[in-house]
PDB file of C-alpha atoms and ligand atoms in Angstrom:
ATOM      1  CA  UNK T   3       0.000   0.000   0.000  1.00 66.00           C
ATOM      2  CA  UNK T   4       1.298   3.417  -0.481  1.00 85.00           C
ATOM      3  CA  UNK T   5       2.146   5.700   1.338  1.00 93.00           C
ATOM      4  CA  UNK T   6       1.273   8.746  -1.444  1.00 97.00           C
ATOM      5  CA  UNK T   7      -2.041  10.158  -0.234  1.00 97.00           C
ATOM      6  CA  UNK T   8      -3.321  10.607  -4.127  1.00 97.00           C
ATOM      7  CA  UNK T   9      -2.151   7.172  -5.053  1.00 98.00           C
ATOM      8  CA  UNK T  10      -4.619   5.718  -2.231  1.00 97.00           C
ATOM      9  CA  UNK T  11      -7.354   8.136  -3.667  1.00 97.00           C
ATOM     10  CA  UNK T  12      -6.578   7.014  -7.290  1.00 97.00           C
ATOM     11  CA  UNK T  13      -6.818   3.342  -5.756  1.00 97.00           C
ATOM     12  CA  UNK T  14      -9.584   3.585  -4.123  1.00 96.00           C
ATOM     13  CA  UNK T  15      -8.227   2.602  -0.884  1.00 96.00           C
ATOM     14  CA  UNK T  16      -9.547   5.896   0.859  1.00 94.00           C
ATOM     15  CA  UNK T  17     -12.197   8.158  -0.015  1.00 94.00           C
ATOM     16  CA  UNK T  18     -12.893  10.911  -2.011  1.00 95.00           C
ATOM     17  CA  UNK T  19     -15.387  12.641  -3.875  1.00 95.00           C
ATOM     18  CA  UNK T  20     -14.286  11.277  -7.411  1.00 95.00           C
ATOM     19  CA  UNK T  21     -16.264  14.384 -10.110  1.00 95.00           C
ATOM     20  CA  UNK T  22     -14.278  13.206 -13.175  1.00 96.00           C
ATOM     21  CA  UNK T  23     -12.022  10.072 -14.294  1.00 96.00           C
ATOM     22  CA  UNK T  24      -9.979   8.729 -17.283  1.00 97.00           C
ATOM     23  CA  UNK T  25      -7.190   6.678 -17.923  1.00 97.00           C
ATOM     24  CA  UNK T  26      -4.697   9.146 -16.963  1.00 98.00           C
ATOM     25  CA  UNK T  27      -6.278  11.581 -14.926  1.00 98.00           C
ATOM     26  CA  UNK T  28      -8.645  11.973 -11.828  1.00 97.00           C
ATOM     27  CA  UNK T  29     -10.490  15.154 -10.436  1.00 97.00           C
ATOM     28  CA  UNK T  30     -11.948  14.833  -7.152  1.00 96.00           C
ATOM     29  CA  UNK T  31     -13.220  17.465  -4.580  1.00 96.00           C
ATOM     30  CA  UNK T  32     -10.779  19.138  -2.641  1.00 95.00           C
ATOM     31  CA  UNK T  33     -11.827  18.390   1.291  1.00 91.00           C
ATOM     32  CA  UNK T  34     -10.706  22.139   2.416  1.00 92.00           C
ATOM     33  CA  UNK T  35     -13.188  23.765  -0.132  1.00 94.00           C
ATOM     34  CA  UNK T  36     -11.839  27.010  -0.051  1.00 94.00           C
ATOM     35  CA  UNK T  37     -15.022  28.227  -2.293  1.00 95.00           C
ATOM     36  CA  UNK T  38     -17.521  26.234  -3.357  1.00 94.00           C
ATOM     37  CA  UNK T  39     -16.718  23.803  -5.778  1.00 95.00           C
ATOM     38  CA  UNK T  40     -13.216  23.735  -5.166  1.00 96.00           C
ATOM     39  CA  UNK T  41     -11.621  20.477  -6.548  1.00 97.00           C
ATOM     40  CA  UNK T  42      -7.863  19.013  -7.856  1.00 97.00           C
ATOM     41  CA  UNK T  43      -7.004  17.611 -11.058  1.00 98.00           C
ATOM     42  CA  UNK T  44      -4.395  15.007 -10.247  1.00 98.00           C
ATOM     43  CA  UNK T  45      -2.334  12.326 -12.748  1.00 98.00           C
ATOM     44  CA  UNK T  46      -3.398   8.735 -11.605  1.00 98.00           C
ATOM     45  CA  UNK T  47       0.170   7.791 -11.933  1.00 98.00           C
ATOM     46  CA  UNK T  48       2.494   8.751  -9.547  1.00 98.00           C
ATOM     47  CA  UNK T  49       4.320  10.977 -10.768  1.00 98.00           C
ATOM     48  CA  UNK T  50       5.852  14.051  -7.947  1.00 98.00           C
ATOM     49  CA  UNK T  51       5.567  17.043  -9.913  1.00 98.00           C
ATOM     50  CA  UNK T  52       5.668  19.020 -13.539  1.00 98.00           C
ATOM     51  CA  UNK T  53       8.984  18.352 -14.411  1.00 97.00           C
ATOM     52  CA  UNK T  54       8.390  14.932 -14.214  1.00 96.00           C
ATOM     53  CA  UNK T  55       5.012  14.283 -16.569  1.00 97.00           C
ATOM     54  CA  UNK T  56       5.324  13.018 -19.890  1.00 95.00           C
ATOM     55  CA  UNK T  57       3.796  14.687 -23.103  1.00 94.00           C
ATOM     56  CA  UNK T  58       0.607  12.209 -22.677  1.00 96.00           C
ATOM     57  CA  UNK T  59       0.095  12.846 -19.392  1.00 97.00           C
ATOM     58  CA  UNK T  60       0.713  16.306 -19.414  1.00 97.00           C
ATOM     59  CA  UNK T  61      -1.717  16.902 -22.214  1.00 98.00           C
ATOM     60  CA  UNK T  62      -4.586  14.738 -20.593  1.00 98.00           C
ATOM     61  CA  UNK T  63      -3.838  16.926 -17.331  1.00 98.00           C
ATOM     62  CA  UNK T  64      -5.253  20.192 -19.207  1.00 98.00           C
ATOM     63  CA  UNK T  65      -7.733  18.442 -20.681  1.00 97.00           C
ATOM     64  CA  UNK T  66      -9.396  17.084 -18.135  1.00 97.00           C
ATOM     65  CA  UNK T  67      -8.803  20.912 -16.526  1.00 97.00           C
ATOM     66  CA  UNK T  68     -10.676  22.348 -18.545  1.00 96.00           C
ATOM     67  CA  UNK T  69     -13.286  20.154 -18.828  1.00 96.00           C
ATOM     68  CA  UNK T  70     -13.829  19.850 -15.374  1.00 95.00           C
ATOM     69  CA  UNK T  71     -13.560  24.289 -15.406  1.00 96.00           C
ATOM     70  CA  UNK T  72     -16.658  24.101 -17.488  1.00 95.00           C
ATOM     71  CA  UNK T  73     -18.259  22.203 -15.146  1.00 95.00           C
ATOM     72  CA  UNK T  74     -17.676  24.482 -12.227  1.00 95.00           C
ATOM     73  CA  UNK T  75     -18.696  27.528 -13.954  1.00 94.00           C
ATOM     74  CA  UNK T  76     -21.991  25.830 -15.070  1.00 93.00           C
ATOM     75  CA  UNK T  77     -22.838  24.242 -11.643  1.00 94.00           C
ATOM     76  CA  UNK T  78     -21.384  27.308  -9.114  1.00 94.00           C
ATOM     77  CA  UNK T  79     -21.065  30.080 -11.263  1.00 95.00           C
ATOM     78  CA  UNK T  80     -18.338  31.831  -9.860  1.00 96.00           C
ATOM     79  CA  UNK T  81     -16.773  35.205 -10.891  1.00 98.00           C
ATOM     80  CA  UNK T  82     -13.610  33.934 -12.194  1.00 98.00           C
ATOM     81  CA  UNK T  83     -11.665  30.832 -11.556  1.00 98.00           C
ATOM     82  CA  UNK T  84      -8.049  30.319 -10.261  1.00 97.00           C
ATOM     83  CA  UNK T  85      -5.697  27.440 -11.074  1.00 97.00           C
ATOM     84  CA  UNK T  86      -2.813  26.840  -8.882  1.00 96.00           C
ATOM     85  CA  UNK T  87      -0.515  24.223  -9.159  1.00 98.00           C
ATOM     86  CA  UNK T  88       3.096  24.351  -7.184  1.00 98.00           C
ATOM     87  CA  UNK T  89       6.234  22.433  -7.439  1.00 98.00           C
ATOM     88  CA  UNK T  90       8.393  21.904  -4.543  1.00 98.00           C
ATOM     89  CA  UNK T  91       8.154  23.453  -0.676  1.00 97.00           C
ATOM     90  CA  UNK T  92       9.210  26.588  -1.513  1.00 96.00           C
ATOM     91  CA  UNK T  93       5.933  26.996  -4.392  1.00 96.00           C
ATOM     92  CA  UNK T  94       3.797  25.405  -1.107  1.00 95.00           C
ATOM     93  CA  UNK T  95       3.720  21.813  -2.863  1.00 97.00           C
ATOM     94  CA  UNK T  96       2.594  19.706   0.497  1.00 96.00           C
ATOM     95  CA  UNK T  97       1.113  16.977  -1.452  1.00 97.00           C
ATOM     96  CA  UNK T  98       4.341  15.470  -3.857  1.00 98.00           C
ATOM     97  CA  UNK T  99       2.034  13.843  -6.331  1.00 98.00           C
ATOM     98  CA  UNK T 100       1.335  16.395  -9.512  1.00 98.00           C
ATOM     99  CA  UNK T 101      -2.025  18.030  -8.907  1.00 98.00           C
ATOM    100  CA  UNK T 102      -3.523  21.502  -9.721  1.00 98.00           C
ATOM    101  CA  UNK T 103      -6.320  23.317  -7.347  1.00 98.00           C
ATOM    102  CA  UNK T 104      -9.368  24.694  -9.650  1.00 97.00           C
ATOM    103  CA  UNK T 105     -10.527  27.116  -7.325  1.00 97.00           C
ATOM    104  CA  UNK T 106     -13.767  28.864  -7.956  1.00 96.00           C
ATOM    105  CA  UNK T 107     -13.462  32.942  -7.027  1.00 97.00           C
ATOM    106  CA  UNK T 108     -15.691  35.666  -6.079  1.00 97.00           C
ATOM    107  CA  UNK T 109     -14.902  39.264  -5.572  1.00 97.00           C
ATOM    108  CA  UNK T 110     -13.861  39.541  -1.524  1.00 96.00           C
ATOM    109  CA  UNK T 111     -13.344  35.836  -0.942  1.00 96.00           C
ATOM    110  CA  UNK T 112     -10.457  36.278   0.904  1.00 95.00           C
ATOM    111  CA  UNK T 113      -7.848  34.573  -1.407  1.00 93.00           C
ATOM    112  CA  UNK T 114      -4.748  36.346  -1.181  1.00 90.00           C
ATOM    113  CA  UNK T 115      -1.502  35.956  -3.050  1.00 87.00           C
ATOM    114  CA  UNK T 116       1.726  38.250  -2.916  1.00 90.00           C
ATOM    115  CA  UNK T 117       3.129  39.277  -6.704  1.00 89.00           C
ATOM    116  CA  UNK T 118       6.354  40.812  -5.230  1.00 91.00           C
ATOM    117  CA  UNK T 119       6.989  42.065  -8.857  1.00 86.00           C
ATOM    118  CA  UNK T 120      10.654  42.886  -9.184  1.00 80.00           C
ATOM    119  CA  UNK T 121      10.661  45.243 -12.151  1.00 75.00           C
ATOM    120  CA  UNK T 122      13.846  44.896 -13.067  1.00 69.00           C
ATOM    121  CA  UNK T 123      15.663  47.863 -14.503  1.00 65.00           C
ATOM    122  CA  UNK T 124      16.002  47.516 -18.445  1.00 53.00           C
ATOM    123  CA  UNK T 125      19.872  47.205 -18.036  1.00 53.00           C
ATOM    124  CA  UNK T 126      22.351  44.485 -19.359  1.00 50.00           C
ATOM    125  CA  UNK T 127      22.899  41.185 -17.775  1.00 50.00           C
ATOM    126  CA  UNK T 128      26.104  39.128 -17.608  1.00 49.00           C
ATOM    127  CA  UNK T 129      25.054  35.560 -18.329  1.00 52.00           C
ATOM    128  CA  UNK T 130      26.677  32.218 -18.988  1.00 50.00           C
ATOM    129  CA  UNK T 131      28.508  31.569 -22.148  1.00 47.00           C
ATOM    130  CA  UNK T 132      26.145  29.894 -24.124  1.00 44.00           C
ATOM    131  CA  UNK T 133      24.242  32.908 -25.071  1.00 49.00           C
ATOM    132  CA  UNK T 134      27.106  35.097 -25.726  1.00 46.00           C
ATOM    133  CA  UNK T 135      26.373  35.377 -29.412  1.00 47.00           C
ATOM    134  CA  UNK T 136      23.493  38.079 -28.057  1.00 51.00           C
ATOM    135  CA  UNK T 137      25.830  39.853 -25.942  1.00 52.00           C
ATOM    136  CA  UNK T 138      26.657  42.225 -29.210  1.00 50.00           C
ATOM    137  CA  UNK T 139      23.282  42.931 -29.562  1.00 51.00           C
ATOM    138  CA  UNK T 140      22.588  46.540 -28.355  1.00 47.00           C
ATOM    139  CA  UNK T 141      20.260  47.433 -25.589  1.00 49.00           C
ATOM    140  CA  UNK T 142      18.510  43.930 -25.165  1.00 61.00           C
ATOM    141  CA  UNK T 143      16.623  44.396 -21.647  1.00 70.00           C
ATOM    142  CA  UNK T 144      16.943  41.501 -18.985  1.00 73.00           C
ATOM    143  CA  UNK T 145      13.312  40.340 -19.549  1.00 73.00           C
ATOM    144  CA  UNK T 146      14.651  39.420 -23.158  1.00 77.00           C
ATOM    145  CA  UNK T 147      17.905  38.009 -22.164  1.00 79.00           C
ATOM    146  CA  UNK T 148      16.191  35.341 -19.528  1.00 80.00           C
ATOM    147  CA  UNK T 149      13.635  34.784 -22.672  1.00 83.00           C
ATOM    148  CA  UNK T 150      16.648  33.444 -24.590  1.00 86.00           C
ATOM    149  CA  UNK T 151      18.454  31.665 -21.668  1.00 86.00           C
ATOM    150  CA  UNK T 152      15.190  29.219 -21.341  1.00 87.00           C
ATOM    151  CA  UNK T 153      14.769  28.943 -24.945  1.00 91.00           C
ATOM    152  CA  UNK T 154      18.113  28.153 -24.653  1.00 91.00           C
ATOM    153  CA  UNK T 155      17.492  25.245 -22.007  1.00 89.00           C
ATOM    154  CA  UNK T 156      14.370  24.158 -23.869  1.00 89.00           C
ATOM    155  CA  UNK T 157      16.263  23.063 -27.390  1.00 92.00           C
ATOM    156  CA  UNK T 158      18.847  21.276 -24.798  1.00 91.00           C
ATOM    157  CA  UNK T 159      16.221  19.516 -23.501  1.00 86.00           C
ATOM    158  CA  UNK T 160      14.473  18.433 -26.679  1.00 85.00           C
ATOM    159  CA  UNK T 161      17.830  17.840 -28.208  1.00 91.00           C
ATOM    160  CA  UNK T 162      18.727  15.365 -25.352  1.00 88.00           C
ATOM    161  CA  UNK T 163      15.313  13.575 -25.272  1.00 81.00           C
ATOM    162  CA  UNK T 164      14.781  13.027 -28.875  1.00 77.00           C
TER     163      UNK T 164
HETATM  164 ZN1   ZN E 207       1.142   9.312  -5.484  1.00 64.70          ZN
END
């Protein structure tokens, strides 16, 4: 038996109130409820966080977001609709199984969340070698550099998983 709270859920070795099931995903009510209608979209398999889900599962993940979304908004009509979903302590992760919250919002509910925006000056940024080549490039702002240092990282990573 696990240990992984989720994987008992997606067993079926301790409640919960299941909404929505497929091969690859499950949404079931979140017990907190922070508004009504509050539930998690979780991958059956146990996998800890984003970096870890595959292209299936990731795409079955928004999917079934979505669908379920639709399904809130018809049944508790909320004002708007928040989607949280963290990775590690430091994003508040306390559950290390990949799962996003689909939280219904209202104007005044109480949600908070602190955007310490850092609006960083539009000056140059010393980075790593492998993006010299931009470095002669007048007057490219930081926002622009760290645009090219993860595009950067993202043809490493296709390159090495190909
Ligand atoms: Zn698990």
């Amino acid at each position: 038996m696990s240990n992984c709270v989720f994987c008992r859920i997606v067993a079926k070795e301790i409640p919960a109130a299941v909404v929505y099931e497929d091969e690859r995903t499950i949404a079931f009510m979140d017990a907190g409820q922070v508004n009504p209608g509050h539930l998690l979209v979780a991958a059956k398999a146990h996998v800890e966080n984003l970096y870890e889900l595959d292209h299936d599962q990731a795409g079955a993940l928004l999917r079934t977001a979505a669908r379920v979304a639709r399904a809130i908004r018809a049944a508790f009509r909320p004002q708007g609709l928040s989607v949280y979903q963290a990775n590690g302590k430091p994003a508040w992760q306390t559950v290390f199984h990949y799962h996003m919250h689909l939280l219904p919002r209202h104007e005044g509910d109480g949600m908070m969340l602190s955007w310490p925006a850092k609006n960083p000056p539009r000056t140059q940024l010393s980075l790593p070698g492998r993006v010299a080549e931009s470095a002669a490039e007048p007057r490219l702002d930081l926002v622009a550099r760290r645009r090219m240092v993860l595009r950067s990282a993202l043809r490493d990573f296709d390159r090495a998983h190909q």
